Short mmCIF file of C-alpha atoms in Angstrom, two decimals:
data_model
loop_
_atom_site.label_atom_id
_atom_site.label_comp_id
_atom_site.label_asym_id
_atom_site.label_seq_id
_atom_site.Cartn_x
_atom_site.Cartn_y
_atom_site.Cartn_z
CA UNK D 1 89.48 83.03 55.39
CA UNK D 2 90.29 79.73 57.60
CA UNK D 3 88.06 77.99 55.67
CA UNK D 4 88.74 78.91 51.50
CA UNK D 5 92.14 78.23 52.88
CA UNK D 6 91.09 74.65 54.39
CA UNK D 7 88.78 74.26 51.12
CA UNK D 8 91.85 74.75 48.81
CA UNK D 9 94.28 71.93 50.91
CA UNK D 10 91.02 69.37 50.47
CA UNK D 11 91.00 70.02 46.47
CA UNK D 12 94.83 69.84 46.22
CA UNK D 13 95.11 67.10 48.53
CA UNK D 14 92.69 65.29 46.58
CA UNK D 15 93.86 66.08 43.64
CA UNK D 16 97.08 65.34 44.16
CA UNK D 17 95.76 61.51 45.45
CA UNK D 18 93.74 60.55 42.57
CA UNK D 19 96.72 61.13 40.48
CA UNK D 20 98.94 58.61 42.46
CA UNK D 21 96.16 56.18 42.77
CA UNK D 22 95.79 56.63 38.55
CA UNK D 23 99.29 55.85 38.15
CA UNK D 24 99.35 53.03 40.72
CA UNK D 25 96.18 51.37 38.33
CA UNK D 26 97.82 51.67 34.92
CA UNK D 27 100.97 50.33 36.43
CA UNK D 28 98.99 47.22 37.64
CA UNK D 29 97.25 46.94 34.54
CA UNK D 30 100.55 47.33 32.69
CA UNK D 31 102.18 44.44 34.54
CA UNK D 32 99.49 42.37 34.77
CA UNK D 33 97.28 42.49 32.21
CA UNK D 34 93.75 40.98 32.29
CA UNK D 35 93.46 40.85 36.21
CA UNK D 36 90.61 42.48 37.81
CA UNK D 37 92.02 45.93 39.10
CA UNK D 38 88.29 47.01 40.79
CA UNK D 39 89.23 45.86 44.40
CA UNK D 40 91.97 47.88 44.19
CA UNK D 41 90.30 50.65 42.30
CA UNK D 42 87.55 50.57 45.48
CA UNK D 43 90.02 50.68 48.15
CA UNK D 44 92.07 53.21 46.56
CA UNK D 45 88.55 55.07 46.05
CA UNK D 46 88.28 55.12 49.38
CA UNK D 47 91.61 56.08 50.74
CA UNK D 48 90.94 59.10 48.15
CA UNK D 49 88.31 59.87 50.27
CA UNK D 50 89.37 59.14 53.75
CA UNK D 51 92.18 61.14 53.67
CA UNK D 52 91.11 64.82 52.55
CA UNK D 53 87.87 64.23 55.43
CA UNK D 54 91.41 62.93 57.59
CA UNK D 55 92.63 66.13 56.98
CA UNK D 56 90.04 68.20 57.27
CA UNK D 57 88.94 67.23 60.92
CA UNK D 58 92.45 67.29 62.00
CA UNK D 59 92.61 70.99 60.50
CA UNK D 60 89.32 72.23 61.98
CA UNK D 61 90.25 70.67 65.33
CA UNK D 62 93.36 72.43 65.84
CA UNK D 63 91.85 75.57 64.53
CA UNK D 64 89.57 75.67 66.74
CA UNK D 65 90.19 78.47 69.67
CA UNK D 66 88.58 79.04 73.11
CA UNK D 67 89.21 82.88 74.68
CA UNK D 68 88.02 83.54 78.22
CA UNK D 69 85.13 85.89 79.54
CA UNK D 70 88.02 88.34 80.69
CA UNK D 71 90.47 87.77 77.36
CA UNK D 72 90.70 89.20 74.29
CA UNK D 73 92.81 88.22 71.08
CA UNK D 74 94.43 89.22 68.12
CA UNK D 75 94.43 87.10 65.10
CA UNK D 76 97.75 87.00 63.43
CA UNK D 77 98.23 85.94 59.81
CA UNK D 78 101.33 85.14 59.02
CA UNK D 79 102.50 87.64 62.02
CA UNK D 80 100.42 89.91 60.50
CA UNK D 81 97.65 91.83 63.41
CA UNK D 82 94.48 91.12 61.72
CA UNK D 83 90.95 90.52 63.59
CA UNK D 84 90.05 90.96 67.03
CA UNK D 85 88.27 88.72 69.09
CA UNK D 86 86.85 88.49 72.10
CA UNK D 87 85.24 85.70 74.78
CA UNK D 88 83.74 82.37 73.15
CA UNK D 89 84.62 79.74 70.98
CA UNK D 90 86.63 80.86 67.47
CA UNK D 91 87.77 78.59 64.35
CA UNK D 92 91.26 79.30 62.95
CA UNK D 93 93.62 78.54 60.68
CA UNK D 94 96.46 76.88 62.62
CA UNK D 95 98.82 76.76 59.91
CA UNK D 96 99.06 80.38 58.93
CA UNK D 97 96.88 81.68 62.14
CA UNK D 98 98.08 82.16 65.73
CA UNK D 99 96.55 84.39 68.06
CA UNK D 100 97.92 86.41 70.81
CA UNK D 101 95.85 87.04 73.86
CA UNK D 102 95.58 89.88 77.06
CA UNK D 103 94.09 89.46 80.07
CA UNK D 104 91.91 92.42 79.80
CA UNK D 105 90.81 92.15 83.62
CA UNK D 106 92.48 94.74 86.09
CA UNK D 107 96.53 94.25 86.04
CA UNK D 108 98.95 95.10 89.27
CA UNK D 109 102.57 95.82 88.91
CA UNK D 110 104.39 95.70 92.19
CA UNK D 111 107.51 97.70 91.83
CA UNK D 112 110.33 97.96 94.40
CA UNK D 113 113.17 100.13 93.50
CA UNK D 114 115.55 102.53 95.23
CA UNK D 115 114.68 106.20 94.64
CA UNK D 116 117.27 109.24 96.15
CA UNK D 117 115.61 112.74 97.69
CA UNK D 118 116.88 116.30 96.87
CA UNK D 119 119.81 115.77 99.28
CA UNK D 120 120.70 112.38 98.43
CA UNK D 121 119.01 109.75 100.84
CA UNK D 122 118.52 106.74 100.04
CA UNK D 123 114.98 105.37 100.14
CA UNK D 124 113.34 102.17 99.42
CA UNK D 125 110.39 102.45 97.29
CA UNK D 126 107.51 99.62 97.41
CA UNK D 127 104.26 101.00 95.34
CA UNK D 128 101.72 99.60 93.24
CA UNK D 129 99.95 100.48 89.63
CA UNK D 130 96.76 98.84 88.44
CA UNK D 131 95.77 99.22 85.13
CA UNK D 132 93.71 98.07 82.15
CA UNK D 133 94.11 97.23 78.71
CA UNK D 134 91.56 99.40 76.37
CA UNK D 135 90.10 96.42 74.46
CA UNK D 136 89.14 98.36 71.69
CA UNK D 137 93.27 99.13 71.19
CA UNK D 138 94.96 95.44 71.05
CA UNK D 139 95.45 95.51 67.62
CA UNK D 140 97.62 98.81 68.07
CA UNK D 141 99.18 96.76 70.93
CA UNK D 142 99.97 94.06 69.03
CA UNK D 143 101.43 95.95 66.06
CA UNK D 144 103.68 98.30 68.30
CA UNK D 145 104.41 96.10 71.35
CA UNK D 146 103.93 92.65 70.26
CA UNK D 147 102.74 90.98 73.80
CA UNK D 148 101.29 91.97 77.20
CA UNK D 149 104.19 90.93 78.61
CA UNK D 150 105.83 93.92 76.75
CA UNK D 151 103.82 96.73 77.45
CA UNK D 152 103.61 95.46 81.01
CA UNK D 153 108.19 95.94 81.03
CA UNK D 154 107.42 99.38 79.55
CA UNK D 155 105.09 100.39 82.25
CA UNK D 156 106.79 99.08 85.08
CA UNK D 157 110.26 101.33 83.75
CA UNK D 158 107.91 104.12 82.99
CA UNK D 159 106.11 104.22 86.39
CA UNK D 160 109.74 103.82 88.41
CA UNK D 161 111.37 106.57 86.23
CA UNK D 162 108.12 109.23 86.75
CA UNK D 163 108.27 107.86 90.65
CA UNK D 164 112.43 108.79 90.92
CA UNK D 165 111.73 111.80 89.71
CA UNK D 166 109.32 112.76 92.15
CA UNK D 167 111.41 111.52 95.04
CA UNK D 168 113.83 113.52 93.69
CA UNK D 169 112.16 116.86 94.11
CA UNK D 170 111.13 116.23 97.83
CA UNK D 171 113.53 115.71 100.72
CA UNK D 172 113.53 113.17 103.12
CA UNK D 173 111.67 114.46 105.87
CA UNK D 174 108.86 116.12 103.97
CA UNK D 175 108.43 112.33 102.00
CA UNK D 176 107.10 111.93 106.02
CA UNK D 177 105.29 114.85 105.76
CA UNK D 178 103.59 115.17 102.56
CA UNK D 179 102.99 110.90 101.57
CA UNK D 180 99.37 111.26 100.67
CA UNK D 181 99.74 114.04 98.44
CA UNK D 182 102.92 111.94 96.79
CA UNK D 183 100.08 109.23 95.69
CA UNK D 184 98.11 111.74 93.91
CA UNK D 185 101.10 113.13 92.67
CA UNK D 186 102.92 110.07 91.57
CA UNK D 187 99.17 109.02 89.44
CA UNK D 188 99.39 112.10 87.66
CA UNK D 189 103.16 111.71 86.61
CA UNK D 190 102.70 108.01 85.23
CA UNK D 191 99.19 108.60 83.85
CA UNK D 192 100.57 111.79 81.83
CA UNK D 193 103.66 110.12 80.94
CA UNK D 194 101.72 106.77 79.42
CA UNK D 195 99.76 109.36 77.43
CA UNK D 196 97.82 107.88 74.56
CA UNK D 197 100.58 105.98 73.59
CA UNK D 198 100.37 102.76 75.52
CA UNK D 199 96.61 101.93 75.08
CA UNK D 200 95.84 101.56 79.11
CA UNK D 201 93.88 103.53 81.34
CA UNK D 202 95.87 104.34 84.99
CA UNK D 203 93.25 102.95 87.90
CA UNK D 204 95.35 103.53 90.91
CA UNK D 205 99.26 104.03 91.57
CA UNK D 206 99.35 103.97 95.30
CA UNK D 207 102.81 104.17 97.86
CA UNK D 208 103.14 101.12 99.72
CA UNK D 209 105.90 101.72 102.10
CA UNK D 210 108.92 104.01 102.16
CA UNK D 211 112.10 102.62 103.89
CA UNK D 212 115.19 105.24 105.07
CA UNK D 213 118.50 104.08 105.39
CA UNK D 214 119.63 103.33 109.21
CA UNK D 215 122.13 106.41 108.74
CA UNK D 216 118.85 108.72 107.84
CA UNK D 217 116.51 106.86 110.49
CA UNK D 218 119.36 107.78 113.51
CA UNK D 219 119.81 110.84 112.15
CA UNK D 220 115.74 111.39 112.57
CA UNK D 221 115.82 110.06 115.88
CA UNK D 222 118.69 111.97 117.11
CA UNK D 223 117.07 115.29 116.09
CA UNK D 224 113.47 114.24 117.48
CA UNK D 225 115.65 113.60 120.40
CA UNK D 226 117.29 117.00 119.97
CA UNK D 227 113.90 118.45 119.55
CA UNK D 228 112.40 116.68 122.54
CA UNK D 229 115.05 117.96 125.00
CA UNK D 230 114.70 121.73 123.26
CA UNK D 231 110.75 121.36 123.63
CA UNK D 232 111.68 120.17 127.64
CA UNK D 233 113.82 123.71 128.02
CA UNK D 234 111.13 125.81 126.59
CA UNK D 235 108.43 123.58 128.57
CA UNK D 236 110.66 123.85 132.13
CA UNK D 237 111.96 127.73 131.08
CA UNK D 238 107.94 128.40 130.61
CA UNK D 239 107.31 127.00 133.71
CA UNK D 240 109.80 129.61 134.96
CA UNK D 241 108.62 132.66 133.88
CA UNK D 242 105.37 131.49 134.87
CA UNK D 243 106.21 130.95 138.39
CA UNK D 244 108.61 134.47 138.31
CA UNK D 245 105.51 135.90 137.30
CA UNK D 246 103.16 133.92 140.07
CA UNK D 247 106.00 135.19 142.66
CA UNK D 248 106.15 138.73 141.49
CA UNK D 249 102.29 138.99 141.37
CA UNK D 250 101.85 137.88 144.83
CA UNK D 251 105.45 140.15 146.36
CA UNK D 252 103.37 143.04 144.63
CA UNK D 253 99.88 142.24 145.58
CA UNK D 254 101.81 141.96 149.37
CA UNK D 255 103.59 145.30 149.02
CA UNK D 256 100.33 146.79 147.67
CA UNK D 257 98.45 145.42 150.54
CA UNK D 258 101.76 146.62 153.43
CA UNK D 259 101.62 149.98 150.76
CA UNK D 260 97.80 149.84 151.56
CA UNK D 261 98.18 149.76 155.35
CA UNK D 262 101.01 151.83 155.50
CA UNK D 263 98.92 154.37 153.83
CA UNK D 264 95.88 154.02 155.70
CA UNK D 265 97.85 154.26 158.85
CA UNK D 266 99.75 157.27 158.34
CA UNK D 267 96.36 158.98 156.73
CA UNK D 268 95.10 157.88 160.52
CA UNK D 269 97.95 159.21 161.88
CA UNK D 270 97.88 162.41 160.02
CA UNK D 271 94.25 162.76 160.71
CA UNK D 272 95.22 162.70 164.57
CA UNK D 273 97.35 165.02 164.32
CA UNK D 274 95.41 167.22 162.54
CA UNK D 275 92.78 166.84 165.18
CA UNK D 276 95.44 166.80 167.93
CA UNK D 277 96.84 170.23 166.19
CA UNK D 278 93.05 171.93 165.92
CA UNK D 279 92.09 171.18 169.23
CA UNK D 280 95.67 172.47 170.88
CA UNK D 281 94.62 175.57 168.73
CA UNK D 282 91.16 175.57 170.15
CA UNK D 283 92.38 175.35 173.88
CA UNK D 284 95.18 178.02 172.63
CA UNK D 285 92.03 180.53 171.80
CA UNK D 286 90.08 179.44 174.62
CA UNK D 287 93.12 179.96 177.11
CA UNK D 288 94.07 183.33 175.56
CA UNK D 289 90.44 184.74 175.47
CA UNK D 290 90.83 184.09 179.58
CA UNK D 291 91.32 186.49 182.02
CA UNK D 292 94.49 186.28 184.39
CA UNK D 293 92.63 185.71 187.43
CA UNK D 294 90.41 182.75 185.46
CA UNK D 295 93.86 181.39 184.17
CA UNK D 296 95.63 181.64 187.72
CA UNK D 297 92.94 179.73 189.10
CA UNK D 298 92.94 177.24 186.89
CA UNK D 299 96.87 176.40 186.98
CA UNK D 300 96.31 176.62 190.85
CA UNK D 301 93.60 173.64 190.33
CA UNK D 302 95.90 171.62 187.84
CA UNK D 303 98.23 171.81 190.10
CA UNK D 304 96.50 170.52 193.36
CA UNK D 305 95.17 168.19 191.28
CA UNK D 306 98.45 166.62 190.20
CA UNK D 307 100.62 167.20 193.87
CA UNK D 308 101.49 164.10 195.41
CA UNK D 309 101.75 166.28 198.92
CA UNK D 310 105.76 166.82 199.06
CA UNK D 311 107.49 169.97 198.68
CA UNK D 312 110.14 170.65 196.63
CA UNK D 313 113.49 170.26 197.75
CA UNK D 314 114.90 173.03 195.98
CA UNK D 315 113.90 176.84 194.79
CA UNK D 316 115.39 177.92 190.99
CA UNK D 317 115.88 181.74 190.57
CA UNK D 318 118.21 184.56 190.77
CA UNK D 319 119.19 182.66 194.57
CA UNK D 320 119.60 178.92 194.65
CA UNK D 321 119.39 177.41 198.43
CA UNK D 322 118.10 174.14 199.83
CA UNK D 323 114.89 174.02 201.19
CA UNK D 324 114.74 171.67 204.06
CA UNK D 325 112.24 169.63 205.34
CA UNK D 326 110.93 169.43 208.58
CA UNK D 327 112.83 166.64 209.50
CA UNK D 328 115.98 168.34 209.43
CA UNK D 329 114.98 171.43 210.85
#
């Protein structure tokens, strides 16, 4: 096309000369007749010549195009989308040809916006999306968004609207809580919302930092305090009951152990009186099965046995007197 088109300006150009230069000869013939017009005839002859090749290398060296090993290009005629090319060396027509380009290489958008949770915190968002152009789209690009520069605004409003959103499900402590699964979360929202619409495939969307407001951050830090000193009460009231228990183990394994002895003592003590009581009952039976005289005799011996060789002082009976000794006789 770049060429018929170049082709055509060469015929018309020349065409176009050789009619002035025919003119300019008659009218030198005209006024002076007889002189010898073929110097002029040759130079003009020339010119006729120079300037259509003129032209043409000045049109094929602007048209010509270089696009890079990662680029990609649309050819535009008249604003029209028309052929796409791709890397090397291209020839175009630079008077009704332009061509628009994208960097079809892996693009980042760094977005930083303020996003609110469910209850209203403030946060400060800083993510990243990387994404690629589909090459085999650009003319669709072209015709609907008209530069890279374009679709890259749309994305970067698309991919803070799907990430608000989000925030605004979650609250503010379980952003702390769940932030991985937000990234997975946050891919699926932009890459849905993109669709098929904007021509680029989604490679990563990934949370770079989330910021609280100081309000929110000593609000946090006044209830891990809170939480701190309440995990310190259960810790020491723990410690408590595990010591009441300690103590009340070891009063009952001592009360057990005086319970023990106590027992064991007054099973001794029951055992000698139990003996104590069968052999009183023994002597009882042997002492009863005696005769008087064998009895008699034997309180006679206890009794020697036991006198310390004084008499006694007085008599009991039906007639108390004094029995004296022989001192005071």
């Amino acid at each position: 096309m770049a060429l018929l088109f170049l082709a055509i300006i060469i015929i018309v150009g020349g065409l176009v000369w050789r009619t002035i230069i025919s003119r300019n000869i008659k009218a030198n013939e005209k006024e002076y007749p007889g002189r010898d017009n073929s110097q002029l005839r040759l130079r003009m002859t020339l010119i006729l010549i120079a300037i259509p090749v003129l032209i043409a290398m000045l049109t094929v060296g602007f048209g010509f195009r270089i696009i890079g090993a990662t680029e990609g290009a649309v050819v535009k005629t008249f604003g029209k989308p028309g052929n796409t090319l791709y890397a090397g060396l291209h020839i175009i027509n630079p008077v009704t040809q332009t061509l628009q380009k994208y960097d079809l290489a892996l693009q980042q958008i760094d977005l930083n916006y303020d996003a609110y949770t469910k209850e209203g915190q403030t946060v400060l968002v800083k993510s990243i999306v990387q994404y690629t152009i589909q090459r085999d789209n650009l003319r669709k690009i072209t015709s609907e968004f008209g530069t890279q520069s374009t679709l890259n605004d749309r994305i970067v409003r698309i991919a803070e609207a799907q990430s608000k959103v989000l925030f605004s499900e979650q609250s503010a402590m379980g952003l702390i809580e769940i932030r991985a699964l937000l990234e997975e979360k946050t891919y699926a929202l932009i890459t849905n919302a993109l669709g098929e619409n904007y021509y680029v495939d989604i490679r990563k969307a990934e949370i770079v930092d989330i910021a609280f407001s100081e309000e929110f951050l000593r609000s946090i830090s006044a209830k891990v305090q809170a939480e701190q000193e309440k995990l310190r009460a259960q810790t020491e009231a723990e410690k408590a009951r595990i010591e009441a228990d300690r103590d009340r183990d070891v009063a009952i394994t001592q009360a057990d152990a005086v319970l023990q002895s106590a027992k064991k003592h007054a099973e001794a003590a029951i055992e000698e009186a139990r003996g104590e009581a069968e052999a009183q009952r023994i002597r009882q039976e042997v002492w009863q099965s005696m005769s008087a005289e064998v009895r008699a005799a034997i309180l006679a011996e206890m009794y020697y046995g036991t006198w310390n060789g004084q008499l006694p002082a007085t008599m009991l009976g039906s007639d108390t007197s004094v029995i004296l000794g022989p001192e005071q006789r």
